[in-house]
PDB file of C-alpha atoms in Angstrom:
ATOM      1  CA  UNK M 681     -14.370  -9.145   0.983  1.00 63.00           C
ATOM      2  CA  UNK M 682     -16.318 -10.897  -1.395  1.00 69.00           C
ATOM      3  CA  UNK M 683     -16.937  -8.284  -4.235  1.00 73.00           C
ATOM      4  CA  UNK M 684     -15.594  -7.395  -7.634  1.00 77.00           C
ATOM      5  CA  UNK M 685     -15.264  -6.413 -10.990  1.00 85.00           C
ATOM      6  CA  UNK M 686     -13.434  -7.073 -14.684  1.00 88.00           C
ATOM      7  CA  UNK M 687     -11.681  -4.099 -14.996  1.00 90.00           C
ATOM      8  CA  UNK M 688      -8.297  -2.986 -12.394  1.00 94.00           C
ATOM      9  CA  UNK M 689      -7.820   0.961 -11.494  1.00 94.00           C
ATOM     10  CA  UNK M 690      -5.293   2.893 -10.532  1.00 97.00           C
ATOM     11  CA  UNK M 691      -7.077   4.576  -8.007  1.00 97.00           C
ATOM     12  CA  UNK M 692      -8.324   1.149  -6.098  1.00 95.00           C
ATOM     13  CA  UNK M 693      -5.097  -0.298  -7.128  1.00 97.00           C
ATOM     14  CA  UNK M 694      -2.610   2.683  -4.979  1.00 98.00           C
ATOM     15  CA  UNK M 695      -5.556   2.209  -2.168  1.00 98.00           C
ATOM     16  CA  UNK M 696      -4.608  -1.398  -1.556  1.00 97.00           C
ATOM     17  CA  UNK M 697      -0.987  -1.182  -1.826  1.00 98.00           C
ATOM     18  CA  UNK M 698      -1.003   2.046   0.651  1.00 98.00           C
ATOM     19  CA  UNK M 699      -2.669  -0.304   3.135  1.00 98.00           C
ATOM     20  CA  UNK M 700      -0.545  -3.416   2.461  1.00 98.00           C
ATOM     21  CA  UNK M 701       2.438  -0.734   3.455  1.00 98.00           C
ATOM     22  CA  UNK M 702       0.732   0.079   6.959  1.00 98.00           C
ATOM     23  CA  UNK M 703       0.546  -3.117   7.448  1.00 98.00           C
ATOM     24  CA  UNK M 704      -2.507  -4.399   6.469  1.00 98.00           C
ATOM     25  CA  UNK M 705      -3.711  -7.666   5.131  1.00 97.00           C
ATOM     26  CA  UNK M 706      -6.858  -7.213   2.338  1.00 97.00           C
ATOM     27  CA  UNK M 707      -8.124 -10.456   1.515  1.00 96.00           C
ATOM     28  CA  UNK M 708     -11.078 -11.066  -1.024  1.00 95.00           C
ATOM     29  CA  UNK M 709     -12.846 -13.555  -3.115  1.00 94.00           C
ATOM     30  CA  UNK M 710     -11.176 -14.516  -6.095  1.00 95.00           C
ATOM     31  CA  UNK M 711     -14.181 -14.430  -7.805  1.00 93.00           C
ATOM     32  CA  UNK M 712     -17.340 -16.150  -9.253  1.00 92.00           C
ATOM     33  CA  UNK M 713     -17.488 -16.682 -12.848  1.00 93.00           C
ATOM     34  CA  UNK M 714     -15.766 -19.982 -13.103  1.00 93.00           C
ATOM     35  CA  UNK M 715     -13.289 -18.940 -15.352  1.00 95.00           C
ATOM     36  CA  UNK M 716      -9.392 -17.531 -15.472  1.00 94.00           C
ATOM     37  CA  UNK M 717     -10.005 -13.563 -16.035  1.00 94.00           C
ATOM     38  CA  UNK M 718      -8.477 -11.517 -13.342  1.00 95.00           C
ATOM     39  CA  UNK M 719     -11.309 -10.129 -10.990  1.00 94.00           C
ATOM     40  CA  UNK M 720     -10.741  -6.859  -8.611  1.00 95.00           C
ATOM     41  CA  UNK M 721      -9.691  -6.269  -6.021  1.00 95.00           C
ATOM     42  CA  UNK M 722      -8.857 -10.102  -5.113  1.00 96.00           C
ATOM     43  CA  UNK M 723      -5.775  -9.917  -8.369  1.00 96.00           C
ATOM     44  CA  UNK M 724      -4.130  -7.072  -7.383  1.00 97.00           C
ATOM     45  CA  UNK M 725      -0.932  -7.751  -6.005  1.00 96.00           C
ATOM     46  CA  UNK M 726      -1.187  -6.323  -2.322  1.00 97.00           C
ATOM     47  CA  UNK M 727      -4.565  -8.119  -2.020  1.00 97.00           C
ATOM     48  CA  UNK M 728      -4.904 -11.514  -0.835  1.00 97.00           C
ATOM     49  CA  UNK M 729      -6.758 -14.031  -3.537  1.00 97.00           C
ATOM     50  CA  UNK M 730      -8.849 -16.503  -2.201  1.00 97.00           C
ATOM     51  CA  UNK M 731     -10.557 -18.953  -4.620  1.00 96.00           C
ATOM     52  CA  UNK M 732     -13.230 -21.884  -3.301  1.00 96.00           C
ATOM     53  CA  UNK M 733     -12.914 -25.549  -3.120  1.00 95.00           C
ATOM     54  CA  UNK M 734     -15.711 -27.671  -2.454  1.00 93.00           C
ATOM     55  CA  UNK M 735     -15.989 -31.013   0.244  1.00 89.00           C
ATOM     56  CA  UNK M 736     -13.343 -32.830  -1.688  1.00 90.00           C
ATOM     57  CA  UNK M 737     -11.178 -29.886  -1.392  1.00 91.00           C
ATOM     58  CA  UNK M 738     -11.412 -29.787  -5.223  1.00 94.00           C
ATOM     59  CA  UNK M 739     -11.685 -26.328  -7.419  1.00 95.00           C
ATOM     60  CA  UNK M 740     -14.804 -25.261  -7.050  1.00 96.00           C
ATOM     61  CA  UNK M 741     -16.618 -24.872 -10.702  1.00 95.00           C
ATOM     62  CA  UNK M 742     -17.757 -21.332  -9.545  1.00 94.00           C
ATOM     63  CA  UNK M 743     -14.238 -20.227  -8.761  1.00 95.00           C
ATOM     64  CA  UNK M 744     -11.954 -18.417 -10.833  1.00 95.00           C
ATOM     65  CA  UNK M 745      -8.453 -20.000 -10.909  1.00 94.00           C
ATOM     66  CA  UNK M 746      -6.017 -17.414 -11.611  1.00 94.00           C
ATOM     67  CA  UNK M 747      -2.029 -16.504 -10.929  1.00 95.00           C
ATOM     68  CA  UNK M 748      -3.517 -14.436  -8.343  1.00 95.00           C
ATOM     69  CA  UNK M 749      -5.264 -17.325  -6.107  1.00 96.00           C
ATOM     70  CA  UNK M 750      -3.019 -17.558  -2.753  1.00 96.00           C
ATOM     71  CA  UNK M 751      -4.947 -19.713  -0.844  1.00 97.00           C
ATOM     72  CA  UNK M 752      -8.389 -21.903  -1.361  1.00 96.00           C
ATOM     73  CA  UNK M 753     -11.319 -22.572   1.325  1.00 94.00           C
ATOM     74  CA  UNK M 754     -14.354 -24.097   1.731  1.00 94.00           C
ATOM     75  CA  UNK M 755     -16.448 -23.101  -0.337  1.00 92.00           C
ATOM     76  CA  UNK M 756     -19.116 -25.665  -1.128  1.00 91.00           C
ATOM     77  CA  UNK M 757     -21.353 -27.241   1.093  1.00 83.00           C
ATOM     78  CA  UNK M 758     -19.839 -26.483   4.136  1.00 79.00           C
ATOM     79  CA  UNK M 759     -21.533 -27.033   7.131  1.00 74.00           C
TER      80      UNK M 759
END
């Protein structure tokens, strides 16, 4: 998923972790504001957080870089 927000909820929050119980990976962007504020769903904990690096597998400047980030991909002019 690419998609999010600023703000967590419960609601969203119990919807992830019910599917990481079945079973079931959720993976989204970390986000797109270039900063370290939490963005949702990608920080909650039963959600995979994937943040961008560019050609030179360096941070991306768009990318957030959080606690959250799991993993990094390309990002930036991939071909």
């Amino acid at each position: 998923m690419s998609l999010g927000g600023s703000t967590s909820s419960t609601t969203e929050s119990n919807a992830f972790a019910n599917l990481d119980i079945q079973g079931i990976l959720s993976i989204a962007a970390a986000g797109n504001d270039g900063n370290t504020r939490h963005s949702y769903p990608a920080s909650y904990a039963s959600v995979m957080s994937v943040a961008a690096v560019d050609s030179n597998n360096a941070h991306a400047s768009f990318s957030q870089a959080t606690n959250q980030v799991e993993i990094a991909a390309p990002g930036v002019g991939v071909l």
